[in-house]
Amino acid sequence: GMQSHLQALLSLYKLFCPEQVTITLPGRMKTYFKNSEGPWKAAIAAVRQRNQGTSPLSQAVFLGTSQPQSRKRKWNAQLVIPASSTNTNNLEEDREKNCVYLYSTNESFPVEQLQTFPQLLQNIHRLEFPSQMGSVLTNPLLLHYMNCVKDESIYLRLYYWMGQMLQEECPWCVVDNPYEEEFKSFLETIYKAECFLQEGFSASEEFLYKTLPLWDGFCCRSEILRLVSWIPLSSFSDIKSYLYDPLAQLFFTSSIYFKCSILESLKELLQNWLNCNVIQVVSEFSS
């Protein structure tokens, strides 16, 4: 029988190839596929607004790329470690009993009290990550912990949070985004964390693959090219279609400086691949 997701798929086929779908489909159904041309249309509307003075607000709202008017969020608020205790009133009492926390095996060690590397070593089996995973990016001790523990749930939490943040704040995918400088700072924070861990984040990789075809080569240029240098090694077909082809279109139509910047980024990407491969070979040989 006709199921809703199959109807949505057939309606998509009928939109692009109407001669291939001869059956009658209901006029109103749940939307299962977002319009892939939304960011491009939003960018065109923004250019028209600058040149003609017409407002692209209705177009942006229709495409789902406009920012909510009621949104009041301080940028980087989630990059500060929050108190992990359920009762913040007891936080001072917890600090007074710090010596008890250091040697107790039944209590978890609050991350907001983690200040030194010896503390990390003494409590590495009793640490609990904060509820806001973004705070991990700016804390070297927690990044050390990530490297040591290799807990899949930690990476998954960071993956979902970072992916959502990158998607919502990308300046060239959101109409009239006033937070470009803050977004640059956020990308720089991700890059520094990747350098610290010596590996790229999956959310950062997906973000680059999705947005490079829409990127103008100018917005957040240095930050984007730095993130490119940490894309993990994968099959050549994926690298060519998702990375090389979008960069090639910009490469052949840009200035000498931009060409050199892309070559420098790809050189660093190759160096990172070689370093990771050497580490794997050495570890396998030693084992």
CSV table of C-alpha atoms in Angstrom, one decimal:
chain,number,residue,atom,x,y,z
A,1,GLY,CA,0.0,0.0,0.0
A,2,MET,CA,0.9,3.7,-0.3
A,3,GLN,CA,3.0,4.7,2.7
A,4,SER,CA,3.7,8.3,3.6
A,5,HIS,CA,7.5,8.2,3.1
A,6,LEU,CA,7.0,6.4,-0.3
A,7,GLN,CA,4.5,9.1,-1.4
A,8,ALA,CA,7.1,11.7,-0.4
A,9,LEU,CA,9.7,10.0,-2.5
A,10,LEU,CA,7.4,9.6,-5.5
A,11,SER,CA,6.4,13.3,-5.2
A,12,LEU,CA,10.1,14.2,-5.4
A,13,TYR,CA,10.5,12.1,-8.5
A,14,LYS,CA,7.4,13.7,-10.0
A,15,LEU,CA,8.8,17.1,-9.3
A,16,PHE,CA,12.0,16.5,-11.4
A,17,CYS,CA,10.8,13.8,-13.8
A,18,PRO,CA,7.0,14.1,-14.1
A,19,GLU,CA,6.9,11.7,-17.1
A,20,GLN,CA,8.2,8.9,-14.9
A,21,VAL,CA,5.4,9.0,-12.3
A,22,THR,CA,1.9,8.5,-13.8
A,23,ILE,CA,0.0,7.8,-10.6
A,24,THR,CA,-2.0,10.5,-8.8
A,25,LEU,CA,-0.5,11.6,-5.5
A,26,PRO,CA,-2.2,13.6,-2.7
A,27,GLY,CA,-1.8,17.3,-2.9
A,28,ARG,CA,-0.9,17.8,0.7
A,29,MET,CA,1.6,15.6,2.6
A,30,LYS,CA,4.3,15.8,5.1
A,31,THR,CA,7.6,17.2,3.8
A,32,TYR,CA,10.4,14.6,4.1
A,33,PHE,CA,13.0,16.2,1.9
A,34,LYS,CA,14.4,19.8,2.4
A,35,ASN,CA,14.9,21.9,-0.7
A,36,SER,CA,18.5,21.5,-1.6
A,37,GLU,CA,18.5,24.8,-3.5
A,38,GLY,CA,17.5,26.7,-0.3
A,39,PRO,CA,21.0,28.2,0.5
A,40,TRP,CA,21.5,29.2,-3.1
A,41,LYS,CA,18.2,31.0,-3.3
A,42,ALA,CA,18.7,32.6,0.1
A,43,ALA,CA,22.1,33.9,-1.1
A,44,ILE,CA,20.6,35.3,-4.3
A,45,ALA,CA,17.8,37.0,-2.3
A,46,ALA,CA,20.5,38.6,-0.1
A,47,VAL,CA,22.3,40.0,-3.2
A,48,ARG,CA,19.0,41.3,-4.5
A,49,GLN,CA,18.3,43.0,-1.2
A,50,ARG,CA,21.7,44.7,-1.2
A,51,ASN,CA,21.3,45.9,-4.8
A,52,GLN,CA,17.6,46.8,-4.9
A,53,GLY,CA,16.7,47.4,-1.3
A,54,THR,CA,14.0,44.8,-1.3
A,55,SER,CA,13.7,42.7,1.8
A,56,PRO,CA,14.4,39.0,1.5
A,57,LEU,CA,12.7,38.2,4.8
A,58,SER,CA,9.7,36.5,3.3
A,59,GLN,CA,11.9,34.4,1.0
A,60,ALA,CA,14.2,33.4,3.9
A,61,VAL,CA,11.3,32.4,6.1
A,62,PHE,CA,9.8,30.3,3.3
A,63,LEU,CA,13.2,28.5,2.7
A,64,GLY,CA,13.7,28.0,6.4
A,65,THR,CA,17.0,29.8,6.4
A,66,SER,CA,16.1,32.9,8.4
A,67,GLN,CA,17.0,33.5,12.0
A,68,PRO,CA,14.3,33.4,14.6
A,69,GLN,CA,13.5,37.0,15.8
A,70,SER,CA,13.3,36.0,19.4
A,71,ARG,CA,16.7,34.3,19.5
A,72,LYS,CA,18.8,35.8,22.3
A,73,ARG,CA,21.8,33.7,22.9
A,74,LYS,CA,25.2,34.8,24.0
A,75,TRP,CA,27.9,33.3,21.7
A,76,ASN,CA,30.4,30.9,23.2
A,77,ALA,CA,28.2,30.6,26.3
A,78,GLN,CA,28.5,26.8,25.9
A,79,LEU,CA,32.3,27.0,25.8
A,80,VAL,CA,32.6,27.6,29.5
A,81,ILE,CA,32.5,24.7,31.8
A,82,PRO,CA,29.2,24.7,33.9
A,83,ALA,CA,29.0,23.3,37.4
A,84,SER,CA,28.2,19.6,37.1
A,85,SER,CA,26.8,19.4,40.6
A,86,THR,CA,23.0,19.0,40.7
A,87,ASN,CA,22.8,21.4,43.6
A,88,THR,CA,25.1,24.5,43.0
A,89,ASN,CA,24.5,25.6,46.6
A,90,ASN,CA,26.6,22.7,47.8
A,91,LEU,CA,29.5,23.7,45.5
A,92,GLU,CA,31.4,25.6,48.1
A,93,GLU,CA,31.0,22.8,50.6
A,94,ASP,CA,32.4,20.4,47.9
A,95,ARG,CA,35.4,22.6,47.5
A,96,GLU,CA,36.1,22.6,51.2
A,97,LYS,CA,35.9,18.8,51.1
A,98,ASN,CA,38.3,18.7,48.1
A,99,CYS,CA,40.7,16.4,50.0
A,100,VAL,CA,37.9,13.9,50.4
A,101,TYR,CA,37.1,14.0,46.7
A,102,LEU,CA,40.7,13.3,45.8
A,103,TYR,CA,40.8,10.0,47.5
A,104,SER,CA,37.2,8.9,47.7
A,105,THR,CA,36.3,6.1,45.2
A,106,ASN,CA,32.6,6.5,45.5
A,107,GLU,CA,32.2,10.1,44.3
A,108,SER,CA,32.7,11.5,40.9
A,109,PHE,CA,35.2,14.4,40.6
A,110,PRO,CA,33.5,17.7,39.5
A,111,VAL,CA,35.1,18.9,36.3
A,112,GLU,CA,34.8,22.6,37.4
A,113,GLN,CA,37.4,21.8,40.1
A,114,LEU,CA,39.8,20.2,37.7
A,115,GLN,CA,42.7,22.7,37.5
A,116,THR,CA,46.0,20.8,37.3
A,117,PHE,CA,47.4,17.8,35.5
A,118,PRO,CA,48.1,15.9,38.7
A,119,GLN,CA,44.4,16.3,39.6
A,120,LEU,CA,43.6,14.7,36.2
A,121,LEU,CA,45.9,11.8,36.9
A,122,GLN,CA,44.5,11.2,40.4
A,123,ASN,CA,40.9,11.3,39.3
A,124,ILE,CA,40.9,10.1,35.8
A,125,HIS,CA,38.6,7.2,36.6
A,126,ARG,CA,36.1,9.4,38.4
A,127,LEU,CA,35.7,12.3,36.0
A,128,GLU,CA,32.3,13.0,34.5
A,129,PHE,CA,32.0,15.3,31.4
A,130,PRO,CA,29.9,18.4,31.7
A,131,SER,CA,26.4,18.6,30.3
A,132,GLN,CA,27.6,21.2,27.8
A,133,MET,CA,30.1,19.3,25.6
A,134,GLY,CA,31.3,22.6,23.9
A,135,SER,CA,33.2,23.5,27.1
A,136,VAL,CA,35.6,20.5,26.3
A,137,LEU,CA,37.0,22.3,23.3
A,138,THR,CA,38.7,25.1,25.4
A,139,ASN,CA,39.9,22.9,28.2
A,140,PRO,CA,43.3,21.2,27.6
A,141,LEU,CA,42.9,18.8,30.6
A,142,LEU,CA,39.5,17.5,29.3
A,143,LEU,CA,41.1,17.1,25.8
A,144,HIS,CA,43.9,15.1,27.4
A,145,TYR,CA,41.1,13.0,29.0
A,146,MET,CA,39.4,12.5,25.6
A,147,ASN,CA,42.7,11.3,24.2
A,148,CYS,CA,43.3,8.8,27.0
A,149,VAL,CA,39.8,7.4,27.5
A,150,LYS,CA,38.6,7.1,23.9
A,151,ASP,CA,35.0,6.8,25.0
A,152,GLU,CA,32.7,6.6,21.9
A,153,SER,CA,29.8,8.3,23.8
A,154,ILE,CA,32.0,11.4,24.3
A,155,TYR,CA,32.7,11.7,20.6
A,156,LEU,CA,29.1,11.2,19.8
A,157,ARG,CA,27.9,13.9,22.1
A,158,LEU,CA,30.5,16.3,20.8
A,159,TYR,CA,29.6,15.3,17.2
A,160,TYR,CA,25.9,16.1,17.6
A,161,TRP,CA,26.5,19.3,19.4
A,162,MET,CA,29.2,20.6,17.1
A,163,GLY,CA,27.2,19.6,14.0
A,164,GLN,CA,24.2,21.5,15.1
A,165,MET,CA,26.2,24.6,16.0
A,166,LEU,CA,28.0,24.6,12.6
A,167,GLN,CA,24.8,24.2,10.7
A,168,GLU,CA,22.9,26.9,12.5
A,169,GLU,CA,25.6,29.5,12.5
A,170,CYS,CA,27.2,29.1,9.1
A,171,PRO,CA,27.2,32.7,7.6
A,172,TRP,CA,26.8,31.7,4.0
A,173,CYS,CA,23.9,29.4,4.7
A,174,VAL,CA,21.8,31.8,6.8
A,175,VAL,CA,20.4,35.1,5.5
A,176,ASP,CA,21.8,38.3,7.1
A,177,ASN,CA,23.8,36.4,9.8
A,178,PRO,CA,25.3,39.1,12.0
A,179,TYR,CA,27.6,36.7,13.8
A,180,GLU,CA,30.4,36.2,11.2
A,181,GLU,CA,33.2,37.2,13.6
A,182,GLU,CA,31.9,35.0,16.3
A,183,PHE,CA,31.7,32.1,13.8
A,184,LYS,CA,35.3,32.7,12.9
A,185,SER,CA,36.3,32.5,16.5
A,186,PHE,CA,34.3,29.2,16.9
A,187,LEU,CA,36.0,27.7,13.8
A,188,GLU,CA,39.4,28.7,15.2
A,189,THR,CA,38.5,27.0,18.5
A,190,ILE,CA,37.6,23.8,16.7
A,191,TYR,CA,40.9,24.0,14.7
A,192,LYS,CA,43.0,24.4,17.9
A,193,ALA,CA,41.2,21.4,19.5
A,194,GLU,CA,41.9,19.3,16.4
A,195,CYS,CA,45.6,20.3,16.5
A,196,PHE,CA,45.7,19.3,20.2
A,197,LEU,CA,44.1,15.9,19.5
A,198,GLN,CA,46.0,15.5,16.2
A,199,GLU,CA,42.8,14.4,14.5
A,200,GLY,CA,39.8,16.0,12.9
A,201,PHE,CA,36.3,15.9,14.2
A,202,SER,CA,33.6,14.1,12.2
A,203,ALA,CA,31.2,17.0,12.5
A,204,SER,CA,33.8,19.4,11.1
A,205,GLU,CA,34.4,17.0,8.2
A,206,GLU,CA,30.7,16.7,7.4
A,207,PHE,CA,30.3,20.5,7.7
A,208,LEU,CA,33.0,21.1,5.1
A,209,TYR,CA,31.7,18.5,2.7
A,210,LYS,CA,28.2,20.0,2.8
A,211,THR,CA,29.1,23.7,2.7
A,212,LEU,CA,32.2,23.9,0.4
A,213,PRO,CA,30.0,23.8,-2.8
A,214,LEU,CA,28.2,26.8,-1.4
A,215,TRP,CA,31.3,28.7,-0.1
A,216,ASP,CA,32.3,31.9,-1.9
A,217,GLY,CA,36.0,31.4,-1.0
A,218,PHE,CA,36.1,34.7,1.0
A,219,CYS,CA,34.0,34.3,4.2
A,220,CYS,CA,36.1,32.8,7.0
A,221,ARG,CA,38.7,31.9,4.4
A,222,SER,CA,41.7,31.2,6.7
A,223,GLU,CA,39.6,29.3,9.2
A,224,ILE,CA,37.9,27.1,6.6
A,225,LEU,CA,41.3,26.2,4.9
A,226,ARG,CA,42.7,25.3,8.3
A,227,LEU,CA,39.9,22.9,9.0
A,228,VAL,CA,40.4,21.4,5.5
A,229,SER,CA,43.9,20.4,6.6
A,230,TRP,CA,42.5,18.0,9.3
A,231,ILE,CA,40.0,16.1,7.1
A,232,PRO,CA,40.7,12.4,7.7
A,233,LEU,CA,41.9,10.1,5.0
A,234,SER,CA,39.2,8.4,3.0
A,235,SER,CA,38.6,7.0,-0.5
A,236,PHE,CA,39.8,9.0,-3.5
A,237,SER,CA,36.3,9.2,-5.0
A,238,ASP,CA,35.0,10.8,-1.9
A,239,ILE,CA,37.9,13.2,-1.5
A,240,LYS,CA,37.6,14.2,-5.2
A,241,SER,CA,33.9,14.8,-5.2
A,242,TYR,CA,33.5,16.4,-1.8
A,243,LEU,CA,36.8,18.3,-1.5
A,244,TYR,CA,38.8,18.7,-4.6
A,245,ASP,CA,36.0,19.5,-7.0
A,246,PRO,CA,34.5,22.4,-4.9
A,247,LEU,CA,38.0,23.8,-4.3
A,248,ALA,CA,39.0,23.5,-7.9
A,249,GLN,CA,36.1,25.7,-9.0
A,250,LEU,CA,37.3,28.4,-6.6
A,251,PHE,CA,41.0,27.8,-7.5
A,252,PHE,CA,40.6,28.5,-11.2
A,253,THR,CA,38.6,31.7,-10.7
A,254,SER,CA,40.5,33.3,-7.8
A,255,SER,CA,43.6,35.3,-7.1
A,256,ILE,CA,47.2,34.1,-6.8
A,257,TYR,CA,47.0,34.6,-3.0
A,258,PHE,CA,44.0,32.3,-2.8
A,259,LYS,CA,45.6,29.7,-5.0
A,260,CYS,CA,48.6,29.7,-2.7
A,261,SER,CA,46.4,29.4,0.3
A,262,ILE,CA,44.6,26.3,-1.1
A,263,LEU,CA,48.0,24.7,-2.0
A,264,GLU,CA,49.3,25.4,1.5
A,265,SER,CA,46.2,23.9,3.1
A,266,LEU,CA,46.4,20.7,0.9
A,267,LYS,CA,50.1,20.4,1.8
A,268,GLU,CA,49.3,20.5,5.5
A,269,LEU,CA,46.5,17.9,4.8
A,270,LEU,CA,49.1,15.6,3.2
A,271,GLN,CA,51.5,16.1,6.1
A,272,ASN,CA,48.7,15.2,8.6
A,273,TRP,CA,47.8,12.1,6.7
A,274,LEU,CA,51.4,11.0,6.6
A,275,ASN,CA,51.9,11.6,10.3
A,276,CYS,CA,48.8,9.6,11.2
A,277,ASN,CA,49.8,6.8,8.9
A,278,VAL,CA,53.3,6.6,10.4
A,279,ILE,CA,51.8,6.5,13.9
A,280,GLN,CA,49.5,3.6,12.9
A,281,VAL,CA,52.4,1.7,11.3
A,282,VAL,CA,54.6,2.1,14.3
A,283,SER,CA,51.9,1.0,16.7
A,284,GLU,CA,51.1,-2.1,14.6
A,285,PHE,CA,54.8,-2.9,14.3
A,286,SER,CA,55.3,-2.6,18.1
A,287,SER,CA,52.3,-4.7,18.9
